[in-house]
Amino acid sequence: MKQNLYNYILGIADNSLILGQRMGALTGHGPSLETDIACTNISLDLFGQVRSYYQYAAKVAGDKRTEDDIAMLRHEREYLNVLLVEQPDTDFAYTMGRQFLFDVYHFLFLTELQKSKDLTLSAIATKSLKEVSYHQRFSTDWIKRLGDGTEESNKRMQTAIDDLWTYTDELFHQTDADKEMVAEGIGVDVTTLKEAYYQKVADVLQESTLTIPESKYFQKGGKQGIHTEHMGYLLAELQYMQRAYPNMEW
Amino acid sequence: MSEEQIKYLEKQFEERIARDEKIEPKDWMPEKYRKTHIRQISQHAHSEVVGMLPEGNWITRAPSLRRKVALLAKVQDEAGHGLYLYSACETLGISRDELYEQLHSGKAKYSSIFNYPTITWADMGAIGWLVDGAAIINQVPLCNTSFGPYARAMVRVCKEESFHQRQGYEIMLKLSNGTPEQKDMAQDALNRWWWPSLMMLGPTDAESVHTEQSMKWKLKRKSNDDLRQQFIDQTVPQADILGLSIPDPDLKWNEEKGSYDFGEIDWDEFWQVVKGHGPMNKERMKARVGAWERGEWVRDAAMAYAEKQQERKEKQVV
Ligand SMILES: [Fe+2]
Ligand SMILES: [Fe+2]
Ligand SMILES: [Fe+2]
């Protein structure tokens, strides 16, 4: 099996899986019916993408594993998502902050992935890009509303951005699989996205009357499967049925 | 307006309904018609929204990605139903905030079925099959109800509910044809959801209030007991196909009637849940009120931002 390609696909898909899981958990508990519908929609889009990626990964693996095995039967250390997407929904500002900081990256990333020599990945990228441009618009609008809304919302939004900022740098780290894939013309060189990312984020924060965090201390590890303490609980729910009732069809 | 004038208008109004004309929000309507519709439509809207909670409870634990996507889509549909129904209700001159206030204070009711807990994955199947199934039986006649916005909302809602029912039944089918553990899970869910689903069609005709007026306004076209019979007759053969047994020892085909006889419903349980003392009443309300209160600063921010944007626009024009 092409191990690098396999890991590369998971590195992309796991972000959507974990963020989709987080957004799905909010259904029915959001600040309004409209935001509930939108957050569920984002979750649905992300899981749709996840299924395309994992189905492809299962094909690349070439054994009996299925999309669900890949999604639900790995150990925590084998999930390759960035730490940002697993962060909890402390309040709606954290939810939107996490979404925004990921969406800006996701949009830039997929735009480049469309040029991949791997036709499956480029097709998934093209399809997902339409969805992600909507996600980005939605989260950007909320950053503006909360940043430039009331004094309280501004404070909460700033706190969320300050806290989540530490997880942004990891988005631009390259793993060994990434480097190989870039060399083969399949992968995206994420280091080249960094400038455009921070520029776009800064523009939106500024417009939202929010301060751009100055902290230079960043967290990393997700891409190596070293996660925050939140991850185990998230996976416990995600994997519950597959672990409790192994080898069954649903 | 004199009493005579009102009488005349009421007469015309009732005649329009009898001719199957739709009443639209701007039309004159008796105060009682307006109030009854606000009550029924908002109760329906609240049921959709509270109904998101028991199924939402399984989104993070759905057993496969395919099921997770389908469940998310279903719960999202229910939110959409809530949205159209609140909008239909708002045309009668009440705001969504007022309607929420009625729900949160316990003044407004919602379907009691959502006060039962969802404790296994099979409950997602049972709810789709039985609860959406019973909802369809209740709602299909409403596609021809007299109030235009409600009738139109129902046409759209019913289409989606029948999709939900098929999806729920398909979950049950998969479980019933699965391992013994899965089949047990399905049977257990049917055992727990059967009687509450029958109760969902409302109290027996003997105890049901408002029926006559509602029939005239086409808010109701068949009695609760008739609807219940229809539900049972339709559902029993479906359980047979699943190879599951209905938890009612008195259930028996009655050749003469051409329908099933069934056992006594525990109406004490029904009224207990209606009065707020079901297994999950408190939790459901806590979840709704909690979401609303936690969201207050968010809604305030959105409002403040919109006002600022408006001001900026006005300044630009000047
Ligand atoms: Fe519904
Ligand atoms: Fe409904
Ligand atoms: Fe439904």
mmCIF file of C-alpha atoms in Angstrom, chain A residues 17 21 24-25 27-31 33-34 36-37 40-41 43-44 47 50-51 54 67-68 71-72 91-93 142 144-146 148-150 152-153 156 237-238 240-242 245 248-250, chain B residues 49 52-53 58-69 72-73 75-76 79-80 82-83 86 96 100 121 174-175 179 181-182 185 288 291 294-295 297-302 304-305 308 312:
data_model
loop_
_atom_site.group_PDB
_atom_site.id
_atom_site.type_symbol
_atom_site.label_atom_id
_atom_site.label_comp_id
_atom_site.label_asym_id
_atom_site.label_seq_id
_atom_site.Cartn_x
_atom_site.Cartn_y
_atom_site.Cartn_z
ATOM 1 C CA LEU A 17 -13.957 14.431 10.900
ATOM 2 C CA GLN A 21 -18.033 15.822 15.217
ATOM 3 C CA GLY A 24 -22.671 18.021 15.098
ATOM 4 C CA ALA A 25 -22.717 17.899 18.889
ATOM 5 C CA THR A 27 -27.329 20.531 17.040
ATOM 6 C CA GLY A 28 -30.302 21.655 19.094
ATOM 7 C CA HIS A 29 -28.229 23.627 21.584
ATOM 8 C CA GLY A 30 -27.231 26.745 19.656
ATOM 9 C CA PRO A 31 -28.215 30.378 20.255
ATOM 10 C CA LEU A 33 -32.744 27.973 15.275
ATOM 11 C CA GLU A 34 -30.981 29.614 12.332
ATOM 12 C CA ASP A 36 -28.421 25.547 14.658
ATOM 13 C CA ILE A 37 -29.381 24.845 11.077
ATOM 14 C CA THR A 40 -25.604 21.286 11.411
ATOM 15 C CA ASN A 41 -25.124 22.084 7.776
ATOM 16 C CA SER A 43 -21.182 19.385 10.115
ATOM 17 C CA LEU A 44 -23.017 17.627 7.290
ATOM 18 C CA PHE A 47 -18.861 14.499 7.124
ATOM 19 C CA VAL A 50 -14.810 12.792 5.274
ATOM 20 C CA ARG A 51 -16.657 9.965 3.591
ATOM 21 C CA TYR A 54 -11.916 7.756 3.744
ATOM 22 C CA GLU A 67 -14.563 4.138 5.781
ATOM 23 C CA ASP A 68 -16.074 3.404 9.208
ATOM 24 C CA ALA A 71 -13.167 6.831 11.086
ATOM 25 C CA MET A 72 -13.960 4.926 14.258
ATOM 26 C CA ASP A 91 -19.065 29.227 24.249
ATOM 27 C CA PHE A 92 -20.341 30.344 20.850
ATOM 28 C CA ALA A 93 -17.328 32.621 20.439
ATOM 29 C CA TRP A 142 -20.016 35.822 13.000
ATOM 30 C CA LYS A 144 -17.614 40.453 12.716
ATOM 31 C CA ARG A 145 -20.934 40.369 14.550
ATOM 32 C CA LEU A 146 -19.415 39.188 17.792
ATOM 33 C CA ASP A 148 -18.156 44.474 16.609
ATOM 34 C CA GLY A 149 -21.382 43.679 18.468
ATOM 35 C CA THR A 150 -21.650 44.474 22.157
ATOM 36 C CA GLU A 152 -19.587 41.570 26.133
ATOM 37 C CA SER A 153 -19.466 39.835 22.771
ATOM 38 C CA ARG A 156 -15.759 36.929 24.588
ATOM 39 C CA GLU A 237 -18.375 9.183 21.771
ATOM 40 C CA LEU A 238 -17.376 8.896 18.143
ATOM 41 C CA TYR A 240 -18.839 4.173 21.151
ATOM 42 C CA MET A 241 -20.998 1.953 18.958
ATOM 43 C CA GLN A 242 -18.167 0.442 16.952
ATOM 44 C CA TYR A 245 -20.691 -3.760 19.184
ATOM 45 C CA MET A 248 -21.686 -5.437 12.938
ATOM 46 C CA GLU A 249 -23.462 -3.621 10.175
ATOM 47 C CA TRP A 250 -25.711 -0.686 10.844
ATOM 48 C CA VAL B 49 -37.721 21.950 18.107
ATOM 49 C CA MET B 52 -34.471 17.681 17.956
ATOM 50 C CA LEU B 53 -33.130 16.837 21.413
ATOM 51 C CA TRP B 58 -27.194 10.236 19.215
ATOM 52 C CA ILE B 59 -25.456 12.388 16.615
ATOM 53 C CA THR B 60 -22.044 12.083 18.216
ATOM 54 C CA ARG B 61 -22.502 8.330 18.729
ATOM 55 C CA ALA B 62 -24.059 7.217 15.440
ATOM 56 C CA PRO B 63 -22.598 3.813 14.545
ATOM 57 C CA SER B 64 -21.435 4.633 11.009
ATOM 58 C CA LEU B 65 -20.658 7.708 8.952
ATOM 59 C CA ARG B 66 -23.608 7.019 6.679
ATOM 60 C CA ARG B 67 -25.985 6.880 9.657
ATOM 61 C CA LYS B 68 -24.424 9.953 11.194
ATOM 62 C CA VAL B 69 -24.987 11.978 8.038
ATOM 63 C CA LEU B 72 -27.777 15.026 11.128
ATOM 64 C CA ALA B 73 -29.877 15.675 8.053
ATOM 65 C CA VAL B 75 -32.497 16.618 12.885
ATOM 66 C CA GLN B 76 -31.732 19.540 10.608
ATOM 67 C CA ALA B 79 -35.214 22.456 12.829
ATOM 68 C CA GLY B 80 -36.437 23.553 9.397
ATOM 69 C CA GLY B 82 -39.783 24.418 13.434
ATOM 70 C CA LEU B 83 -38.722 27.420 11.408
ATOM 71 C CA TYR B 86 -42.912 29.542 13.689
ATOM 72 C CA ARG B 96 -41.142 34.200 17.854
ATOM 73 C CA TYR B 100 -40.355 30.854 22.965
ATOM 74 C CA TRP B 121 -29.135 3.419 18.853
ATOM 75 C CA LYS B 174 -31.010 -3.534 9.465
ATOM 76 C CA LEU B 175 -31.075 -4.262 13.190
ATOM 77 C CA THR B 179 -26.899 -10.138 15.106
ATOM 78 C CA GLU B 181 -27.752 -8.383 20.029
ATOM 79 C CA GLN B 182 -28.967 -6.014 17.353
ATOM 80 C CA MET B 185 -31.905 -3.826 20.712
ATOM 81 C CA ARG B 288 -34.073 24.467 25.604
ATOM 82 C CA ALA B 291 -29.566 27.056 24.972
ATOM 83 C CA ARG B 294 -26.546 30.877 26.789
ATOM 84 C CA GLY B 295 -27.372 32.362 23.404
ATOM 85 C CA TRP B 297 -25.379 37.558 24.403
ATOM 86 C CA VAL B 298 -24.963 36.165 20.889
ATOM 87 C CA ARG B 299 -28.365 37.368 19.755
ATOM 88 C CA ASP B 300 -27.759 40.744 21.415
ATOM 89 C CA ALA B 301 -24.460 41.051 19.593
ATOM 90 C CA ALA B 302 -26.059 40.223 16.249
ATOM 91 C CA ALA B 304 -26.192 45.507 17.951
ATOM 92 C CA TYR B 305 -24.029 44.769 14.935
ATOM 93 C CA LYS B 308 -24.353 49.665 13.672
ATOM 94 C CA ARG B 312 -23.044 53.323 8.881
#
